[in-house]
Protein backbone atom coordinates (compact mmCIF):
# COMPACT_ATOMS: atom_id res chain seq x y z
CA UNK A 1 0.00 0.00 0.00
CA UNK A 2 1.21 3.46 -0.85
CA UNK A 3 1.28 6.36 1.57
CA UNK A 4 -1.17 9.21 1.28
CA UNK A 5 0.06 12.57 0.04
CA UNK A 6 -0.44 14.03 3.53
CA UNK A 7 1.66 11.30 5.18
CA UNK A 8 4.43 11.73 2.62
CA UNK A 9 4.43 15.52 3.03
CA UNK A 10 4.64 15.12 6.83
CA UNK A 11 7.65 12.80 6.45
CA UNK A 12 9.45 15.44 4.34
CA UNK A 13 8.59 18.30 6.71
CA UNK A 14 11.96 19.46 8.15
CA UNK A 15 10.32 20.01 11.54
CA UNK A 16 9.28 16.32 11.58
CA UNK A 17 12.57 15.05 10.14
CA UNK A 18 14.53 17.18 12.66
CA UNK A 19 12.39 15.93 15.55
CA UNK A 20 11.20 19.42 16.52
CA UNK A 21 7.62 18.22 16.12
CA UNK A 22 7.55 15.62 18.85
CA UNK A 23 10.40 16.86 21.06
CA UNK A 24 9.27 20.51 21.42
CA UNK A 25 5.83 21.01 19.85
CA UNK A 26 2.90 18.95 18.67
CA UNK A 27 1.80 18.80 15.03
CA UNK A 28 0.45 22.22 13.99
CA UNK A 29 -0.42 24.19 10.88
CA UNK A 30 1.90 27.11 10.17
CA UNK A 31 -0.27 30.17 9.60
CA UNK A 32 2.05 33.17 9.97
CA UNK A 33 5.41 34.12 8.53
CA UNK A 34 8.32 34.12 10.99
CA UNK A 35 11.74 35.33 9.91
CA UNK A 36 14.80 34.94 12.13
CA UNK A 37 17.91 36.78 10.93
CA UNK A 38 21.39 36.59 12.47
CA UNK A 39 23.93 39.08 11.09
CA UNK A 40 22.02 39.46 7.82
CA UNK A 41 21.60 35.69 7.32
CA UNK A 42 18.05 34.37 7.55
CA UNK A 43 17.76 30.93 9.08
CA UNK A 44 15.86 28.13 7.45
CA UNK A 45 14.90 24.85 9.07
CA UNK A 46 17.94 22.66 9.65
CA UNK A 47 20.55 25.19 8.54
CA UNK A 48 23.79 25.41 10.49
CA UNK A 49 25.15 28.36 12.45
CA UNK A 50 28.39 28.67 14.38
CA UNK A 51 28.21 29.80 18.00
CA UNK A 52 30.18 32.93 17.08
CA UNK A 53 27.38 33.91 14.66
CA UNK A 54 24.64 33.72 17.29
CA UNK A 55 26.20 35.67 20.17
CA UNK A 56 23.78 38.60 19.84
CA UNK A 57 19.99 38.32 19.61
CA UNK A 58 18.67 37.85 16.10
CA UNK A 59 16.22 40.13 14.40
CA UNK A 60 12.92 38.26 14.58
CA UNK A 61 10.28 39.58 12.20
CA UNK A 62 6.70 38.60 12.95
CA UNK A 63 4.12 38.59 10.15
CA UNK A 64 0.50 39.42 10.60
CA UNK A 65 -1.88 41.88 9.16
CA UNK A 66 -2.27 44.36 11.97
CA UNK A 67 -0.40 45.67 14.99
CA UNK A 68 -3.32 44.92 17.34
CA UNK A 69 -2.51 41.21 17.10
CA UNK A 70 0.07 40.18 19.71
CA UNK A 71 2.55 37.30 19.69
CA UNK A 72 4.82 35.34 22.04
CA UNK A 73 8.25 34.08 20.97
CA UNK A 74 10.00 31.20 22.74
CA UNK A 75 13.58 30.14 21.89
CA UNK A 76 14.70 26.77 23.29
CA UNK A 77 17.38 24.11 22.97
CA UNK A 78 15.84 20.63 23.32
CA UNK A 79 19.30 19.00 23.22
CA UNK A 80 20.84 20.44 26.39
CA UNK A 81 23.38 19.55 27.67
CA UNK A 82 23.97 17.02 24.88
CA UNK A 83 21.78 15.41 22.23
CA UNK A 84 22.58 11.93 23.58
CA UNK A 85 21.65 12.94 27.14
CA UNK A 86 19.24 15.92 27.05
CA UNK A 87 18.65 16.06 30.82
CA UNK A 88 18.03 19.83 30.72
CA UNK A 89 15.51 19.54 27.89
CA UNK A 90 14.36 22.20 27.10
CA UNK A 91 16.84 24.99 27.84
CA UNK A 92 15.12 28.38 27.55
CA UNK A 93 17.33 30.85 25.64
CA UNK A 94 14.86 33.70 25.14
CA UNK A 95 11.25 34.63 25.88
CA UNK A 96 9.49 37.68 24.44
CA UNK A 97 5.76 38.45 24.82
CA UNK A 98 3.32 41.08 23.55
CA UNK A 99 5.07 41.45 20.18
CA UNK A 100 2.81 43.48 17.88
CA UNK A 101 2.07 41.96 14.48
CA UNK A 102 3.92 43.37 11.45
CA UNK A 103 6.90 44.29 13.68
CA UNK A 104 9.90 42.52 15.17
CA UNK A 105 10.63 41.07 18.60
CA UNK A 106 12.37 44.27 19.76
CA UNK A 107 8.89 45.83 20.05
CA UNK A 108 7.77 43.15 22.52
CA UNK A 109 8.40 42.68 26.23
CA UNK A 110 11.51 40.61 26.93
CA UNK A 111 10.60 38.30 29.83
CA UNK A 112 13.80 36.23 29.71
CA UNK A 113 16.89 37.97 28.38
CA UNK A 114 18.60 36.45 25.34
CA UNK A 115 21.17 33.81 26.33
CA UNK A 116 23.18 32.88 23.26
CA UNK A 117 23.47 29.18 22.37
CA UNK A 118 26.77 27.71 23.53
CA UNK A 119 26.62 23.92 23.12
CA UNK A 120 29.39 21.97 24.83
CA UNK A 121 28.77 18.58 23.18
CA UNK A 122 27.14 17.47 19.95
CA UNK A 123 24.92 19.26 17.47
CA UNK A 124 22.03 21.12 19.10
CA UNK A 125 18.73 22.20 17.57
CA UNK A 126 17.87 25.79 18.47
CA UNK A 127 14.12 26.24 18.06
CA UNK A 128 12.05 29.42 17.72
CA UNK A 129 8.34 28.95 18.44
CA UNK A 130 5.79 31.68 17.73
CA UNK A 131 2.34 31.78 19.35
CA UNK A 132 -0.58 34.13 18.72
CA UNK A 133 -1.76 35.58 22.01
CA UNK A 134 -5.49 35.83 22.83
CA UNK A 135 -4.84 39.26 24.45
CA UNK A 136 -2.11 41.39 26.03
CA UNK A 137 -0.54 39.23 28.73
CA UNK A 138 1.54 39.57 31.82
CA UNK A 139 4.02 36.69 31.86
CA UNK A 140 6.41 36.17 34.73
CA UNK A 141 9.88 34.81 34.03
CA UNK A 142 10.37 31.19 34.98
CA UNK A 143 12.71 30.69 37.93
CA UNK A 144 15.12 28.67 35.78
CA UNK A 145 16.10 28.08 32.18
CA UNK A 146 16.71 24.31 32.33
CA UNK A 147 13.77 21.93 31.89
CA UNK A 148 11.51 24.62 30.48
CA UNK A 149 8.57 23.03 28.67
CA UNK A 150 7.17 24.89 25.67
CA UNK A 151 3.94 22.85 25.65
CA UNK A 152 3.28 23.47 29.36
CA UNK A 153 4.10 27.17 28.97
CA UNK A 154 1.65 27.47 26.07
CA UNK A 155 -1.08 25.66 27.99
CA UNK A 156 -0.57 27.70 31.18
CA UNK A 157 -0.76 30.96 29.19
CA UNK A 158 -3.70 29.86 26.97
CA UNK A 159 -1.65 30.19 23.78
CA UNK A 160 -2.82 27.03 21.98
CA UNK A 161 -0.72 25.49 19.25
CA UNK A 162 2.16 27.41 17.64
CA UNK A 163 1.51 29.35 14.46
CA UNK A 164 5.13 29.24 13.24
CA UNK A 165 8.32 27.35 14.13
CA UNK A 166 11.83 27.55 12.69
CA UNK A 167 15.07 25.98 13.90
CA UNK A 168 18.77 25.80 13.17
CA UNK A 169 21.60 23.48 14.20
CA UNK A 170 24.49 24.72 16.32
CA UNK A 171 27.60 23.20 17.90
CA UNK A 172 30.75 24.41 19.60
CA UNK A 173 33.47 25.63 17.27
CA UNK A 174 36.57 24.38 19.04
CA UNK A 175 37.62 21.03 20.40
CA UNK A 176 38.15 17.65 18.86
CA UNK A 177 36.00 14.84 17.56
CA UNK A 178 32.65 14.80 15.85
CA UNK A 179 31.32 16.44 12.73
CA UNK A 180 32.19 20.10 12.23
CA UNK A 181 30.38 22.75 10.26
CA UNK A 182 32.33 24.40 7.50
PDB file of C-alpha atoms in Angstrom:
ATOM      1  CA  UNK A   1       0.000   0.000   0.000  1.00  0.00           C
ATOM      2  CA  UNK A   2       1.207   3.456  -0.851  1.00  0.00           C
ATOM      3  CA  UNK A   3       1.281   6.358   1.567  1.00  0.00           C
ATOM      4  CA  UNK A   4      -1.166   9.210   1.276  1.00  0.00           C
ATOM      5  CA  UNK A   5       0.059  12.575   0.040  1.00  0.00           C
ATOM      6  CA  UNK A   6      -0.436  14.032   3.529  1.00  0.00           C
ATOM      7  CA  UNK A   7       1.655  11.302   5.182  1.00  0.00           C
ATOM      8  CA  UNK A   8       4.435  11.731   2.616  1.00  0.00           C
ATOM      9  CA  UNK A   9       4.428  15.520   3.034  1.00  0.00           C
ATOM     10  CA  UNK A  10       4.640  15.118   6.835  1.00  0.00           C
ATOM     11  CA  UNK A  11       7.652  12.801   6.450  1.00  0.00           C
ATOM     12  CA  UNK A  12       9.455  15.442   4.341  1.00  0.00           C
ATOM     13  CA  UNK A  13       8.590  18.298   6.709  1.00  0.00           C
ATOM     14  CA  UNK A  14      11.956  19.457   8.146  1.00  0.00           C
ATOM     15  CA  UNK A  15      10.318  20.005  11.538  1.00  0.00           C
ATOM     16  CA  UNK A  16       9.277  16.322  11.583  1.00  0.00           C
ATOM     17  CA  UNK A  17      12.571  15.053  10.144  1.00  0.00           C
ATOM     18  CA  UNK A  18      14.532  17.180  12.660  1.00  0.00           C
ATOM     19  CA  UNK A  19      12.394  15.928  15.548  1.00  0.00           C
ATOM     20  CA  UNK A  20      11.195  19.418  16.516  1.00  0.00           C
ATOM     21  CA  UNK A  21       7.619  18.221  16.122  1.00  0.00           C
ATOM     22  CA  UNK A  22       7.549  15.621  18.848  1.00  0.00           C
ATOM     23  CA  UNK A  23      10.399  16.864  21.055  1.00  0.00           C
ATOM     24  CA  UNK A  24       9.272  20.507  21.419  1.00  0.00           C
ATOM     25  CA  UNK A  25       5.834  21.015  19.854  1.00  0.00           C
ATOM     26  CA  UNK A  26       2.899  18.947  18.666  1.00  0.00           C
ATOM     27  CA  UNK A  27       1.798  18.805  15.029  1.00  0.00           C
ATOM     28  CA  UNK A  28       0.451  22.218  13.988  1.00  0.00           C
ATOM     29  CA  UNK A  29      -0.419  24.188  10.881  1.00  0.00           C
ATOM     30  CA  UNK A  30       1.896  27.108  10.165  1.00  0.00           C
ATOM     31  CA  UNK A  31      -0.269  30.172   9.604  1.00  0.00           C
ATOM     32  CA  UNK A  32       2.050  33.172   9.970  1.00  0.00           C
ATOM     33  CA  UNK A  33       5.415  34.119   8.534  1.00  0.00           C
ATOM     34  CA  UNK A  34       8.320  34.115  10.990  1.00  0.00           C
ATOM     35  CA  UNK A  35      11.738  35.333   9.913  1.00  0.00           C
ATOM     36  CA  UNK A  36      14.804  34.942  12.129  1.00  0.00           C
ATOM     37  CA  UNK A  37      17.908  36.779  10.935  1.00  0.00           C
ATOM     38  CA  UNK A  38      21.387  36.593  12.470  1.00  0.00           C
ATOM     39  CA  UNK A  39      23.928  39.079  11.088  1.00  0.00           C
ATOM     40  CA  UNK A  40      22.024  39.456   7.820  1.00  0.00           C
ATOM     41  CA  UNK A  41      21.599  35.685   7.315  1.00  0.00           C
ATOM     42  CA  UNK A  42      18.048  34.366   7.555  1.00  0.00           C
ATOM     43  CA  UNK A  43      17.755  30.933   9.078  1.00  0.00           C
ATOM     44  CA  UNK A  44      15.861  28.125   7.451  1.00  0.00           C
ATOM     45  CA  UNK A  45      14.902  24.853   9.068  1.00  0.00           C
ATOM     46  CA  UNK A  46      17.936  22.663   9.653  1.00  0.00           C
ATOM     47  CA  UNK A  47      20.554  25.188   8.537  1.00  0.00           C
ATOM     48  CA  UNK A  48      23.794  25.413  10.492  1.00  0.00           C
ATOM     49  CA  UNK A  49      25.151  28.364  12.449  1.00  0.00           C
ATOM     50  CA  UNK A  50      28.389  28.670  14.381  1.00  0.00           C
ATOM     51  CA  UNK A  51      28.210  29.801  18.001  1.00  0.00           C
ATOM     52  CA  UNK A  52      30.179  32.929  17.077  1.00  0.00           C
ATOM     53  CA  UNK A  53      27.384  33.913  14.658  1.00  0.00           C
ATOM     54  CA  UNK A  54      24.636  33.718  17.295  1.00  0.00           C
ATOM     55  CA  UNK A  55      26.200  35.666  20.173  1.00  0.00           C
ATOM     56  CA  UNK A  56      23.781  38.602  19.838  1.00  0.00           C
ATOM     57  CA  UNK A  57      19.989  38.317  19.613  1.00  0.00           C
ATOM     58  CA  UNK A  58      18.671  37.853  16.095  1.00  0.00           C
ATOM     59  CA  UNK A  59      16.219  40.127  14.398  1.00  0.00           C
ATOM     60  CA  UNK A  60      12.924  38.260  14.584  1.00  0.00           C
ATOM     61  CA  UNK A  61      10.285  39.584  12.202  1.00  0.00           C
ATOM     62  CA  UNK A  62       6.705  38.602  12.946  1.00  0.00           C
ATOM     63  CA  UNK A  63       4.124  38.593  10.153  1.00  0.00           C
ATOM     64  CA  UNK A  64       0.501  39.420  10.598  1.00  0.00           C
ATOM     65  CA  UNK A  65      -1.876  41.881   9.157  1.00  0.00           C
ATOM     66  CA  UNK A  66      -2.273  44.364  11.972  1.00  0.00           C
ATOM     67  CA  UNK A  67      -0.403  45.672  14.986  1.00  0.00           C
ATOM     68  CA  UNK A  68      -3.318  44.916  17.341  1.00  0.00           C
ATOM     69  CA  UNK A  69      -2.508  41.206  17.101  1.00  0.00           C
ATOM     70  CA  UNK A  70       0.071  40.179  19.711  1.00  0.00           C
ATOM     71  CA  UNK A  71       2.545  37.299  19.694  1.00  0.00           C
ATOM     72  CA  UNK A  72       4.815  35.344  22.038  1.00  0.00           C
ATOM     73  CA  UNK A  73       8.248  34.083  20.973  1.00  0.00           C
ATOM     74  CA  UNK A  74      10.001  31.202  22.740  1.00  0.00           C
ATOM     75  CA  UNK A  75      13.579  30.138  21.887  1.00  0.00           C
ATOM     76  CA  UNK A  76      14.695  26.767  23.294  1.00  0.00           C
ATOM     77  CA  UNK A  77      17.378  24.110  22.975  1.00  0.00           C
ATOM     78  CA  UNK A  78      15.836  20.629  23.323  1.00  0.00           C
ATOM     79  CA  UNK A  79      19.298  19.002  23.216  1.00  0.00           C
ATOM     80  CA  UNK A  80      20.842  20.443  26.386  1.00  0.00           C
ATOM     81  CA  UNK A  81      23.381  19.552  27.671  1.00  0.00           C
ATOM     82  CA  UNK A  82      23.972  17.022  24.884  1.00  0.00           C
ATOM     83  CA  UNK A  83      21.779  15.407  22.228  1.00  0.00           C
ATOM     84  CA  UNK A  84      22.581  11.929  23.582  1.00  0.00           C
ATOM     85  CA  UNK A  85      21.651  12.944  27.143  1.00  0.00           C
ATOM     86  CA  UNK A  86      19.236  15.924  27.046  1.00  0.00           C
ATOM     87  CA  UNK A  87      18.650  16.060  30.816  1.00  0.00           C
ATOM     88  CA  UNK A  88      18.031  19.830  30.725  1.00  0.00           C
ATOM     89  CA  UNK A  89      15.506  19.535  27.894  1.00  0.00           C
ATOM     90  CA  UNK A  90      14.362  22.199  27.099  1.00  0.00           C
ATOM     91  CA  UNK A  91      16.839  24.988  27.843  1.00  0.00           C
ATOM     92  CA  UNK A  92      15.124  28.383  27.547  1.00  0.00           C
ATOM     93  CA  UNK A  93      17.333  30.846  25.638  1.00  0.00           C
ATOM     94  CA  UNK A  94      14.857  33.700  25.145  1.00  0.00           C
ATOM     95  CA  UNK A  95      11.250  34.634  25.884  1.00  0.00           C
ATOM     96  CA  UNK A  96       9.489  37.685  24.438  1.00  0.00           C
ATOM     97  CA  UNK A  97       5.760  38.445  24.819  1.00  0.00           C
ATOM     98  CA  UNK A  98       3.324  41.081  23.550  1.00  0.00           C
ATOM     99  CA  UNK A  99       5.071  41.452  20.179  1.00  0.00           C
ATOM    100  CA  UNK A 100       2.810  43.483  17.884  1.00  0.00           C
ATOM    101  CA  UNK A 101       2.073  41.958  14.478  1.00  0.00           C
ATOM    102  CA  UNK A 102       3.921  43.372  11.450  1.00  0.00           C
ATOM    103  CA  UNK A 103       6.902  44.292  13.682  1.00  0.00           C
ATOM    104  CA  UNK A 104       9.895  42.524  15.172  1.00  0.00           C
ATOM    105  CA  UNK A 105      10.630  41.068  18.602  1.00  0.00           C
ATOM    106  CA  UNK A 106      12.367  44.265  19.757  1.00  0.00           C
ATOM    107  CA  UNK A 107       8.886  45.827  20.052  1.00  0.00           C
ATOM    108  CA  UNK A 108       7.771  43.147  22.520  1.00  0.00           C
ATOM    109  CA  UNK A 109       8.402  42.679  26.235  1.00  0.00           C
ATOM    110  CA  UNK A 110      11.511  40.614  26.931  1.00  0.00           C
ATOM    111  CA  UNK A 111      10.601  38.303  29.830  1.00  0.00           C
ATOM    112  CA  UNK A 112      13.800  36.234  29.713  1.00  0.00           C
ATOM    113  CA  UNK A 113      16.894  37.967  28.382  1.00  0.00           C
ATOM    114  CA  UNK A 114      18.600  36.445  25.343  1.00  0.00           C
ATOM    115  CA  UNK A 115      21.172  33.811  26.329  1.00  0.00           C
ATOM    116  CA  UNK A 116      23.179  32.876  23.263  1.00  0.00           C
ATOM    117  CA  UNK A 117      23.470  29.184  22.373  1.00  0.00           C
ATOM    118  CA  UNK A 118      26.772  27.707  23.535  1.00  0.00           C
ATOM    119  CA  UNK A 119      26.618  23.922  23.124  1.00  0.00           C
ATOM    120  CA  UNK A 120      29.389  21.967  24.825  1.00  0.00           C
ATOM    121  CA  UNK A 121      28.768  18.582  23.182  1.00  0.00           C
ATOM    122  CA  UNK A 122      27.138  17.466  19.949  1.00  0.00           C
ATOM    123  CA  UNK A 123      24.924  19.261  17.468  1.00  0.00           C
ATOM    124  CA  UNK A 124      22.027  21.117  19.100  1.00  0.00           C
ATOM    125  CA  UNK A 125      18.731  22.202  17.573  1.00  0.00           C
ATOM    126  CA  UNK A 126      17.872  25.789  18.465  1.00  0.00           C
ATOM    127  CA  UNK A 127      14.118  26.239  18.061  1.00  0.00           C
ATOM    128  CA  UNK A 128      12.052  29.421  17.722  1.00  0.00           C
ATOM    129  CA  UNK A 129       8.341  28.947  18.440  1.00  0.00           C
ATOM    130  CA  UNK A 130       5.785  31.685  17.728  1.00  0.00           C
ATOM    131  CA  UNK A 131       2.342  31.778  19.347  1.00  0.00           C
ATOM    132  CA  UNK A 132      -0.576  34.125  18.719  1.00  0.00           C
ATOM    133  CA  UNK A 133      -1.762  35.585  22.009  1.00  0.00           C
ATOM    134  CA  UNK A 134      -5.488  35.834  22.827  1.00  0.00           C
ATOM    135  CA  UNK A 135      -4.845  39.261  24.445  1.00  0.00           C
ATOM    136  CA  UNK A 136      -2.110  41.391  26.031  1.00  0.00           C
ATOM    137  CA  UNK A 137      -0.543  39.230  28.725  1.00  0.00           C
ATOM    138  CA  UNK A 138       1.543  39.565  31.819  1.00  0.00           C
ATOM    139  CA  UNK A 139       4.024  36.693  31.862  1.00  0.00           C
ATOM    140  CA  UNK A 140       6.412  36.171  34.732  1.00  0.00           C
ATOM    141  CA  UNK A 141       9.879  34.811  34.031  1.00  0.00           C
ATOM    142  CA  UNK A 142      10.374  31.186  34.984  1.00  0.00           C
ATOM    143  CA  UNK A 143      12.708  30.694  37.928  1.00  0.00           C
ATOM    144  CA  UNK A 144      15.116  28.665  35.780  1.00  0.00           C
ATOM    145  CA  UNK A 145      16.096  28.085  32.181  1.00  0.00           C
ATOM    146  CA  UNK A 146      16.705  24.311  32.329  1.00  0.00           C
ATOM    147  CA  UNK A 147      13.771  21.933  31.886  1.00  0.00           C
ATOM    148  CA  UNK A 148      11.513  24.615  30.480  1.00  0.00           C
ATOM    149  CA  UNK A 149       8.568  23.032  28.675  1.00  0.00           C
ATOM    150  CA  UNK A 150       7.168  24.889  25.665  1.00  0.00           C
ATOM    151  CA  UNK A 151       3.941  22.852  25.651  1.00  0.00           C
ATOM    152  CA  UNK A 152       3.279  23.474  29.360  1.00  0.00           C
ATOM    153  CA  UNK A 153       4.103  27.173  28.971  1.00  0.00           C
ATOM    154  CA  UNK A 154       1.649  27.473  26.067  1.00  0.00           C
ATOM    155  CA  UNK A 155      -1.077  25.665  27.993  1.00  0.00           C
ATOM    156  CA  UNK A 156      -0.569  27.704  31.179  1.00  0.00           C
ATOM    157  CA  UNK A 157      -0.758  30.962  29.191  1.00  0.00           C
ATOM    158  CA  UNK A 158      -3.701  29.859  26.970  1.00  0.00           C
ATOM    159  CA  UNK A 159      -1.647  30.186  23.784  1.00  0.00           C
ATOM    160  CA  UNK A 160      -2.817  27.033  21.985  1.00  0.00           C
ATOM    161  CA  UNK A 161      -0.717  25.493  19.246  1.00  0.00           C
ATOM    162  CA  UNK A 162       2.157  27.410  17.642  1.00  0.00           C
ATOM    163  CA  UNK A 163       1.513  29.352  14.457  1.00  0.00           C
ATOM    164  CA  UNK A 164       5.134  29.242  13.237  1.00  0.00           C
ATOM    165  CA  UNK A 165       8.321  27.350  14.128  1.00  0.00           C
ATOM    166  CA  UNK A 166      11.826  27.550  12.694  1.00  0.00           C
ATOM    167  CA  UNK A 167      15.070  25.980  13.903  1.00  0.00           C
ATOM    168  CA  UNK A 168      18.771  25.800  13.166  1.00  0.00           C
ATOM    169  CA  UNK A 169      21.597  23.482  14.205  1.00  0.00           C
ATOM    170  CA  UNK A 170      24.486  24.724  16.323  1.00  0.00           C
ATOM    171  CA  UNK A 171      27.602  23.199  17.900  1.00  0.00           C
ATOM    172  CA  UNK A 172      30.747  24.410  19.599  1.00  0.00           C
ATOM    173  CA  UNK A 173      33.471  25.634  17.273  1.00  0.00           C
ATOM    174  CA  UNK A 174      36.569  24.380  19.045  1.00  0.00           C
ATOM    175  CA  UNK A 175      37.624  21.031  20.396  1.00  0.00           C
ATOM    176  CA  UNK A 176      38.148  17.651  18.855  1.00  0.00           C
ATOM    177  CA  UNK A 177      36.001  14.837  17.560  1.00  0.00           C
ATOM    178  CA  UNK A 178      32.653  14.801  15.853  1.00  0.00           C
ATOM    179  CA  UNK A 179      31.320  16.441  12.733  1.00  0.00           C
ATOM    180  CA  UNK A 180      32.190  20.095  12.233  1.00  0.00           C
ATOM    181  CA  UNK A 181      30.375  22.752  10.262  1.00  0.00           C
ATOM    182  CA  UNK A 182      32.331  24.403   7.502  1.00  0.00           C
TER     183      UNK A 182
END
